[in-house]
CSV table of C-alpha atoms and ligand atoms in Angstrom, one decimal:
chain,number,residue,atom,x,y,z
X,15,UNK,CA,-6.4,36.6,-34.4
X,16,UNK,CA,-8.2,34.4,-32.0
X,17,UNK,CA,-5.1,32.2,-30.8
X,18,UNK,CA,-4.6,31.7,-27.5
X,19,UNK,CA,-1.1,30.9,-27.0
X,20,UNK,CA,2.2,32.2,-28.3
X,21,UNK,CA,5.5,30.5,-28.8
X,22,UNK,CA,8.1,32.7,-29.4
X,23,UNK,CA,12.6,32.8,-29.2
X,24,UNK,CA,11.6,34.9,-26.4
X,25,UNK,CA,9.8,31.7,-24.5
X,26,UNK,CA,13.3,30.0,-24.8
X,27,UNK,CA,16.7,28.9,-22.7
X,28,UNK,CA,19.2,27.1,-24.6
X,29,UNK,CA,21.5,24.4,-22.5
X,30,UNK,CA,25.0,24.2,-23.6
X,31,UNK,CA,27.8,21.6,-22.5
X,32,UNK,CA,30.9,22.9,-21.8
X,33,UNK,CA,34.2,20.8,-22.0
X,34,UNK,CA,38.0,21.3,-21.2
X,35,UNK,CA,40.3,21.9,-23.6
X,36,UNK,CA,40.5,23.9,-26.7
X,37,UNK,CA,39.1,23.7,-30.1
X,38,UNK,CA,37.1,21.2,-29.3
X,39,UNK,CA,33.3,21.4,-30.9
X,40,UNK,CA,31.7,17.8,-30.6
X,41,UNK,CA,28.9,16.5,-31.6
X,42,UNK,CA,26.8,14.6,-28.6
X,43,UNK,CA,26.2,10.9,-29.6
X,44,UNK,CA,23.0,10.7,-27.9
X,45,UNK,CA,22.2,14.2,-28.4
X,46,UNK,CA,22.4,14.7,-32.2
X,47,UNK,CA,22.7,18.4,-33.3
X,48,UNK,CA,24.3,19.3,-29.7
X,49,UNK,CA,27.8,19.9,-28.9
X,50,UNK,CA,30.4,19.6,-26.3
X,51,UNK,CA,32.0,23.0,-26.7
X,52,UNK,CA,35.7,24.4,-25.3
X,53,UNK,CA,35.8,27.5,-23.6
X,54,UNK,CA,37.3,29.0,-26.7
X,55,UNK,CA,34.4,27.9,-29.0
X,56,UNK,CA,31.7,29.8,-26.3
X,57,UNK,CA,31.8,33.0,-27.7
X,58,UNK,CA,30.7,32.4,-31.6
X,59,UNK,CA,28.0,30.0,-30.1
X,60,UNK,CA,26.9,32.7,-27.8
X,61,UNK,CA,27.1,34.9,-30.5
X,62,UNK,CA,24.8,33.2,-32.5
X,63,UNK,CA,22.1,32.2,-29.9
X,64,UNK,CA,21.8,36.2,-29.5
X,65,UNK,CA,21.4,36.7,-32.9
X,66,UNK,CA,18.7,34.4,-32.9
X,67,UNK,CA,16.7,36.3,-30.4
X,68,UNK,CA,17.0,34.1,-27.8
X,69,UNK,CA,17.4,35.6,-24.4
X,70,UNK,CA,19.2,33.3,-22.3
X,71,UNK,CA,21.4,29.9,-22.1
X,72,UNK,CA,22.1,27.7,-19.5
X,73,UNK,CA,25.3,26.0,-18.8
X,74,UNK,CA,26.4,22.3,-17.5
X,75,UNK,CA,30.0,21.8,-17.3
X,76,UNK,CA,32.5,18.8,-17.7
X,77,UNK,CA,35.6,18.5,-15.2
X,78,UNK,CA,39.0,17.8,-16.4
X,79,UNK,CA,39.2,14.9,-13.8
X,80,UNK,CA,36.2,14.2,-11.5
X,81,UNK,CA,36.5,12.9,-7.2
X,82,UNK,CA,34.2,11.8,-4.5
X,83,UNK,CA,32.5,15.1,-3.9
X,84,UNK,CA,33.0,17.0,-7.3
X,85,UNK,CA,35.6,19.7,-6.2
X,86,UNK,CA,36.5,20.8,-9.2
X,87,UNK,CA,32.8,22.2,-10.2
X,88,UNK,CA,33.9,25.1,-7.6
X,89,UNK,CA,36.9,26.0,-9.0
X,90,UNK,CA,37.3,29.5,-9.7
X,91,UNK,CA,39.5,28.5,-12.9
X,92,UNK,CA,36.7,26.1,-14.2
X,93,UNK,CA,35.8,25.6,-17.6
X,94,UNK,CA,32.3,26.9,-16.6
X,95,UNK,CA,33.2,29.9,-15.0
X,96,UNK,CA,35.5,30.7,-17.7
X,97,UNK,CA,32.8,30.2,-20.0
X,98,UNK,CA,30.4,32.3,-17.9
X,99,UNK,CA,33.2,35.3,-18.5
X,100,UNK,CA,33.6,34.4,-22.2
X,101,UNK,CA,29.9,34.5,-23.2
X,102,UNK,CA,29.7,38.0,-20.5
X,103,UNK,CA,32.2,39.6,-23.0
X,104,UNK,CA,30.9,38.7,-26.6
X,105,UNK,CA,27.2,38.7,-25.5
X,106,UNK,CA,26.6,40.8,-22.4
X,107,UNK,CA,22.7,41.0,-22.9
X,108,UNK,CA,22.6,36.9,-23.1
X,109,UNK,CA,21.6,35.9,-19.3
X,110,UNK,CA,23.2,33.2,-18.4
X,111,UNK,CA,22.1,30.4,-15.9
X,112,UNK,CA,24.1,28.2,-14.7
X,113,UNK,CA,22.8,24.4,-13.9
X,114,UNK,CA,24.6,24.0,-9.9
X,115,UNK,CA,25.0,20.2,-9.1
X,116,UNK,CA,28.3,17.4,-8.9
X,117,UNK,CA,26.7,14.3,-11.4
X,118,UNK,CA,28.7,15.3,-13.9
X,119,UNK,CA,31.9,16.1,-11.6
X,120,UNK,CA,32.2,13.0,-9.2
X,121,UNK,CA,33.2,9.7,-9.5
X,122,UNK,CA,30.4,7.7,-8.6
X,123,UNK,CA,28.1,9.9,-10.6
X,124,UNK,CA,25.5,11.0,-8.1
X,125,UNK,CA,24.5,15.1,-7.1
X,126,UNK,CA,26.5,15.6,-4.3
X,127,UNK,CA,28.5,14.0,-0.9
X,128,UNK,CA,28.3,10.3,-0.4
X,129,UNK,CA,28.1,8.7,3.0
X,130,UNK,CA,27.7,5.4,3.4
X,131,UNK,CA,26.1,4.8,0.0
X,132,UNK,CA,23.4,7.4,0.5
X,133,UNK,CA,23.3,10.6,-0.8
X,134,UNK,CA,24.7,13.5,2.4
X,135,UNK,CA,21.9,16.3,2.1
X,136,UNK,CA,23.5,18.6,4.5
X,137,UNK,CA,26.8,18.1,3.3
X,138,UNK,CA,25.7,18.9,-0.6
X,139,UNK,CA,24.5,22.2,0.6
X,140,UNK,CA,27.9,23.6,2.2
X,141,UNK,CA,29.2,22.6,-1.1
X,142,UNK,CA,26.1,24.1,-3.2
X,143,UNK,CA,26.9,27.2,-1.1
X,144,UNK,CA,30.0,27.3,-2.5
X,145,UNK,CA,29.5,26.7,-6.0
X,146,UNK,CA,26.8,28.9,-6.7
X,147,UNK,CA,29.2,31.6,-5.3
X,148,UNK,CA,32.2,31.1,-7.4
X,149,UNK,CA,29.3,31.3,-10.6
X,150,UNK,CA,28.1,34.2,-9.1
X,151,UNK,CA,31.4,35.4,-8.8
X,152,UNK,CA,32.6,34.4,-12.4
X,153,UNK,CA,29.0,36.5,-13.9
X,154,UNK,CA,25.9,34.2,-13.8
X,155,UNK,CA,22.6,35.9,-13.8
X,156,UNK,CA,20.9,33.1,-12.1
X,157,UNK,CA,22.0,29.6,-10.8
X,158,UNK,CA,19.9,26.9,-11.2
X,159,UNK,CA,20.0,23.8,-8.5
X,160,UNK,CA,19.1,20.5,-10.4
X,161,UNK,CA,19.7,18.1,-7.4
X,162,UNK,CA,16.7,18.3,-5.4
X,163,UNK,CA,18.4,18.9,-1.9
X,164,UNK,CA,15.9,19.5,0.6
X,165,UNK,CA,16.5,23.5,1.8
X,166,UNK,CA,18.6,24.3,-1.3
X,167,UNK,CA,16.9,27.7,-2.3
X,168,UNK,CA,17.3,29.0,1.0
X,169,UNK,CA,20.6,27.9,2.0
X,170,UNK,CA,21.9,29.2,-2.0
X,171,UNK,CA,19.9,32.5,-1.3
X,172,UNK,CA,21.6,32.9,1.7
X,173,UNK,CA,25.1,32.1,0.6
X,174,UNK,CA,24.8,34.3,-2.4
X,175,UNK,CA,23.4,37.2,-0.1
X,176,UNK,CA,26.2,36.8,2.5
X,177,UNK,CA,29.0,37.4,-0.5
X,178,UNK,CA,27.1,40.4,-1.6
X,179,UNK,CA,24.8,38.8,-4.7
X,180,UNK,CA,21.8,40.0,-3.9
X,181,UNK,CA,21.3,40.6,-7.5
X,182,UNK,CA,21.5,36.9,-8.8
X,183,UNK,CA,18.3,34.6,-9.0
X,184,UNK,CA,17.7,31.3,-8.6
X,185,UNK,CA,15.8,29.2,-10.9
X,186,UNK,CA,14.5,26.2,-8.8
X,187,UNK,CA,14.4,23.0,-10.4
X,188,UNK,CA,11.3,22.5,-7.7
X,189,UNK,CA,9.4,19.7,-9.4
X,190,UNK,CA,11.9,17.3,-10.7
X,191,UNK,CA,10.8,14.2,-11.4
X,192,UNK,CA,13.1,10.4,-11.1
X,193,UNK,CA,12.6,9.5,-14.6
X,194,UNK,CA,13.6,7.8,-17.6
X,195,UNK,CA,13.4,10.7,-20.2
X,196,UNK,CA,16.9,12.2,-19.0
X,197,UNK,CA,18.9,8.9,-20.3
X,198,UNK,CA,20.8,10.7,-23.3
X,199,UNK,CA,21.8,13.5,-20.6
X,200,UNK,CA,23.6,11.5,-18.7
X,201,UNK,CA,25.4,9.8,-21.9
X,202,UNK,CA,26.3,13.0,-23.0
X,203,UNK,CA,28.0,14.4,-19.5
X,204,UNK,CA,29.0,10.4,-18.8
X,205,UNK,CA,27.0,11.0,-14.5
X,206,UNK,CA,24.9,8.1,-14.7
X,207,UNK,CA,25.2,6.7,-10.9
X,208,UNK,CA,27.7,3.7,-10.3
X,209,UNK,CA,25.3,2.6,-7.7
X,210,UNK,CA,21.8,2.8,-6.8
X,211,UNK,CA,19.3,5.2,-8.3
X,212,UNK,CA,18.3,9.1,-7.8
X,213,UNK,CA,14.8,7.9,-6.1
X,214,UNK,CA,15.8,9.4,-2.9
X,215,UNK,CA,16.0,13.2,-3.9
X,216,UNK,CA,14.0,13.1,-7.0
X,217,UNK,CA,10.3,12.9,-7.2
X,218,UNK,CA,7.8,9.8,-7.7
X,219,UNK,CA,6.5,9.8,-11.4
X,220,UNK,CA,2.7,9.6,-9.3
X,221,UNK,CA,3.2,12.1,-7.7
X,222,UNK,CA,1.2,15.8,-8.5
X,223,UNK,CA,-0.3,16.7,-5.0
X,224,UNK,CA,3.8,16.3,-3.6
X,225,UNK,CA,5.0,18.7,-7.0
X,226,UNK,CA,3.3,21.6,-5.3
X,227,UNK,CA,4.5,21.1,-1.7
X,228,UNK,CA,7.5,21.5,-3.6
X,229,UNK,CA,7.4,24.1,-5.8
X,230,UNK,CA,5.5,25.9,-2.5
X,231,UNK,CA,8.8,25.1,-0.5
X,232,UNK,CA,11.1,26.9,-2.9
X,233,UNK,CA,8.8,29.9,-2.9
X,234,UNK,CA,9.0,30.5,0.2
X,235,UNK,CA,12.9,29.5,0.1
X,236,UNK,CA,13.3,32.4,-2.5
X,237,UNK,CA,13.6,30.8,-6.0
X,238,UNK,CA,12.7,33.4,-8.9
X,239,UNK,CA,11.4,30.8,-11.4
X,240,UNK,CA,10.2,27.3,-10.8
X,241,UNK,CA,11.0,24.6,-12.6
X,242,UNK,CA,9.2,21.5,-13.9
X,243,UNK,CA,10.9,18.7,-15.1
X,244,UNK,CA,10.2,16.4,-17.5
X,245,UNK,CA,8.1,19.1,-19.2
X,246,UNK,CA,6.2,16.3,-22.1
X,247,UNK,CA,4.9,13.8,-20.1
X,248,UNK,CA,4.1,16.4,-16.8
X,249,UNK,CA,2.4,18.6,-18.9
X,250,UNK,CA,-0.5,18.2,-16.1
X,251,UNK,CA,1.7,19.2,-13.6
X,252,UNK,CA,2.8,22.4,-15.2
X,253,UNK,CA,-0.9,23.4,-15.7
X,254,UNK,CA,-1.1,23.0,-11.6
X,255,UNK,CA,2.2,24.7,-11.1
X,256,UNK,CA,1.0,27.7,-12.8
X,257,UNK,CA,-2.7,28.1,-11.6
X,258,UNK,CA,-1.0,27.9,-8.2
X,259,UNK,CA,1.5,30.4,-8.2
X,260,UNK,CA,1.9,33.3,-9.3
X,261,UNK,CA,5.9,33.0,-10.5
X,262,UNK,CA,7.2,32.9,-13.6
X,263,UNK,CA,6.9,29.0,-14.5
X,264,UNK,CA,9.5,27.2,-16.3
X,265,UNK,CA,9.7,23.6,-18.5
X,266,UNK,CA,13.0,21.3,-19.1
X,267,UNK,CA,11.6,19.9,-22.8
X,268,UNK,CA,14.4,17.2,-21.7
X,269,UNK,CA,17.0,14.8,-23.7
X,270,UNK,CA,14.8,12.2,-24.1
X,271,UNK,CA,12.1,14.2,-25.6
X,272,UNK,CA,14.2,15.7,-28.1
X,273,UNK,CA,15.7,12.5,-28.5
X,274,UNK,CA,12.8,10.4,-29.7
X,275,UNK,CA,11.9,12.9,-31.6
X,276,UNK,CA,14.8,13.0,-33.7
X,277,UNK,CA,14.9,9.7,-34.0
X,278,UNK,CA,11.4,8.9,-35.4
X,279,UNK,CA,12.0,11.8,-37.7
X,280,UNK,CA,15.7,10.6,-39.0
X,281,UNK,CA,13.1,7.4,-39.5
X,282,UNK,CA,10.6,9.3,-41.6
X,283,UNK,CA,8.2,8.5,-39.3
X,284,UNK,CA,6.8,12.2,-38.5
X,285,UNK,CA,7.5,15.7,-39.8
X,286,UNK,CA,10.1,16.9,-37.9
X,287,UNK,CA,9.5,21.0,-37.7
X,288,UNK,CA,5.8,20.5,-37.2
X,289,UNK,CA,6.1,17.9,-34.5
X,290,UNK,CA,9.0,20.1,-33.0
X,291,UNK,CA,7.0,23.3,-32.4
X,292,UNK,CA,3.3,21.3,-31.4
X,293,UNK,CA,5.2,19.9,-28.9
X,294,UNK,CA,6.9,23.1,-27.5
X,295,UNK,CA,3.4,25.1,-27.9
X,296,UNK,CA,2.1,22.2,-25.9
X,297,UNK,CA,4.5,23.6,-22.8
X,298,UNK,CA,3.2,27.2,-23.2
X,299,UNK,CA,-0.2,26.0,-23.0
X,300,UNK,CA,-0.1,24.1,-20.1
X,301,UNK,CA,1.2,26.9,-18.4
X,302,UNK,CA,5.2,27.1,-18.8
X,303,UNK,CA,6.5,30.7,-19.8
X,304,UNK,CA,10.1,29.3,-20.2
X,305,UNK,CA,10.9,26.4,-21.9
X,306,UNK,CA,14.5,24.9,-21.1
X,307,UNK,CA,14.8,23.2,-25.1
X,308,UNK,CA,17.6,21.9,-27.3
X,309,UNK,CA,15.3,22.7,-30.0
X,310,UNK,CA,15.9,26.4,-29.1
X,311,UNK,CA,18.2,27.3,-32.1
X,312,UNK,CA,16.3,25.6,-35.0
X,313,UNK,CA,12.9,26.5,-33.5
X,314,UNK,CA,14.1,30.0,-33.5
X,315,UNK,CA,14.8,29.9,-36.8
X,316,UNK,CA,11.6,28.6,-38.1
X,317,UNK,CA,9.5,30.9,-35.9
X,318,UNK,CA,12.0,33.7,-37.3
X,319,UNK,CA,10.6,32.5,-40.9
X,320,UNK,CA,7.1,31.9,-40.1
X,321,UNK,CA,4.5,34.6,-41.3
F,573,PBG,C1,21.7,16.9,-13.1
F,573,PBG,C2,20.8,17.1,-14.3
F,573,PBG,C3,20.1,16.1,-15.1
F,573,PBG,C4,19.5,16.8,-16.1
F,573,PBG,C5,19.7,18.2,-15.9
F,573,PBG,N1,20.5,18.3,-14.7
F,573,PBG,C6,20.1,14.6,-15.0
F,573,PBG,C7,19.7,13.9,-13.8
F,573,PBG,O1,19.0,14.3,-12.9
F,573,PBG,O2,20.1,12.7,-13.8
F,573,PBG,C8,18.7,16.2,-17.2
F,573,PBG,C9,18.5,17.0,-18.4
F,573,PBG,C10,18.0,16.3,-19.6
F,573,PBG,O3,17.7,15.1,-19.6
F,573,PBG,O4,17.9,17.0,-20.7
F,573,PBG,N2,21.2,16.8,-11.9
């Protein structure tokens, strides 16, 4: 009665990694429980996620072949965009995001053009620009830009405005952090950088004061939802996100959080469910009213179950 926070399926957006091929349904070394799913496996998934009560996925694909500037992300045939269309027909309520960057589509594994071994910010718009529209094209609700390009929001807004999708939102991954917590991520969707580091588009670990110049900028860009990402070890930053703006405020719970905590509990070192949905309520209390989580579908289920 006198609880001040809620954690509901409502509060949640489940990621899903979608492969070429077909019949394909497998299991994520580093991401135990998760799945690199075909196009044609999409639609049960989807399915169930609804079922669940949960309100909204997001996707990250995997190209067939990757090059130096991730081309085939944007291609209207990809396995994304067909999975955008699959998930449209079987669950048309689900909204679908749809994570925008190149790691997982070029060669040398960072988020957009290279240029003389440093990352082209200019360049990775025009291509952003493009992306975002042939997801926007395919059905997404809202794309999400993980790369932290400086003038992303605006230049995706405007893109997506010029091609007549006024309609589709952007959630800003505004405060995104350089850190070690996405390590099982990029062993799942193999876009771990073949040189150098992300330290010069993502944000210093130190950093709080900077978070909200951020977050401020993409406001102002147009993003509908902010993003803060790690969520677990930021929880501070979160709290300072949300009693600064007034947008909906969203939290990536990310690979390496639900990482160690399956480990520890495949250990028998803690209580898996209970440890599972403290740590979740600890993101809606600092502030978030979305959790990004890969926890989504079992956390559903218990909440679904509790009294
Ligand atoms: C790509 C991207 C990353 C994650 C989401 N989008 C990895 C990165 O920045 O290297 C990480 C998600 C996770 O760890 O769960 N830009």
């Amino acid at each position: 009665m006198v609880r001040e926070t809620s954690l509901t399926a409502d509060n949640f957006i489940y990621p899903l990694f979608i492969c070429p091929g077909s019949g394909v349904r497998r299991e994520i070394s580093s991401l135990p429980g998760q799945f690199h799913l075909s196009v044609d496996q999409v639609s049960r998934e989807a399915g169930e996620i609804a079922e669940l009560g949960i309100p909204s996925v997001i996707l990250f694909g995997l190209p067939s072949k990757k090059d130096d500037v991730g081309s085939e992300a944007w291609h209207p045939e990809g396995t994304v965009q067909q999975a955008i269309r699959a998930i449209k027909k079987t669950a048309p309520d689900l909204c679908v995001m749809v994570d925008a960057c190149f790691c997982e589509y070029t060669t040398h594994g960072h988020c957009g053009v290279i240029v003389e071994k440093a990352l082209d910010n200019d360049a990775t718009l025009e291509n952003l620009g493009r992306l975002t529209v042939s997801y926007a094209r395919a059905g997404a609700d809202l794309v999400a830009p993980s790369g932290m390009m400086d003038g992303a929001v605006g230049f995706i807004r405007e893109s997506l405005d010029e091609e007549g999708f006024e309609q589709v939102g952007i959630l800003a991954y505004a405060a995104k952090y350089a850190s070690a917590f996405y390590g099982p991520f990029r062993t799942a969707v193999d876009s771990t950088p073949a040189f150098g580091d992300r330290q010069g588009y993502q944000m210093d670990p130190a950093n709080v004061r900077e978070a909200i110049r951020e977050v401020a900028l993409d406001v102002e860009e147009g993003a509908d939802i902010v993003m803060v990402k790690p969520a677990l070890a930021y929880l501070d930053v979160i709290g300072e996100v949300r009693r600064e703006f007034d947008v909906p405020v969203a939290a990536y719970n990310v690979s390496g959080e639900y990482a160690m905590l399956k480990a520890a509990a495949e250990k028998g070192w803690i209580d898996h469910d209970r440890v599972m949905l403290e740590t979740l309520l600890s993101m809606r209390r600092a502030g978030a009213d979305l959790i990004l989580t890969y926890h989504a579908k079992e956390a559903a289920r218990l909440l679904r179950r509790a009294p």
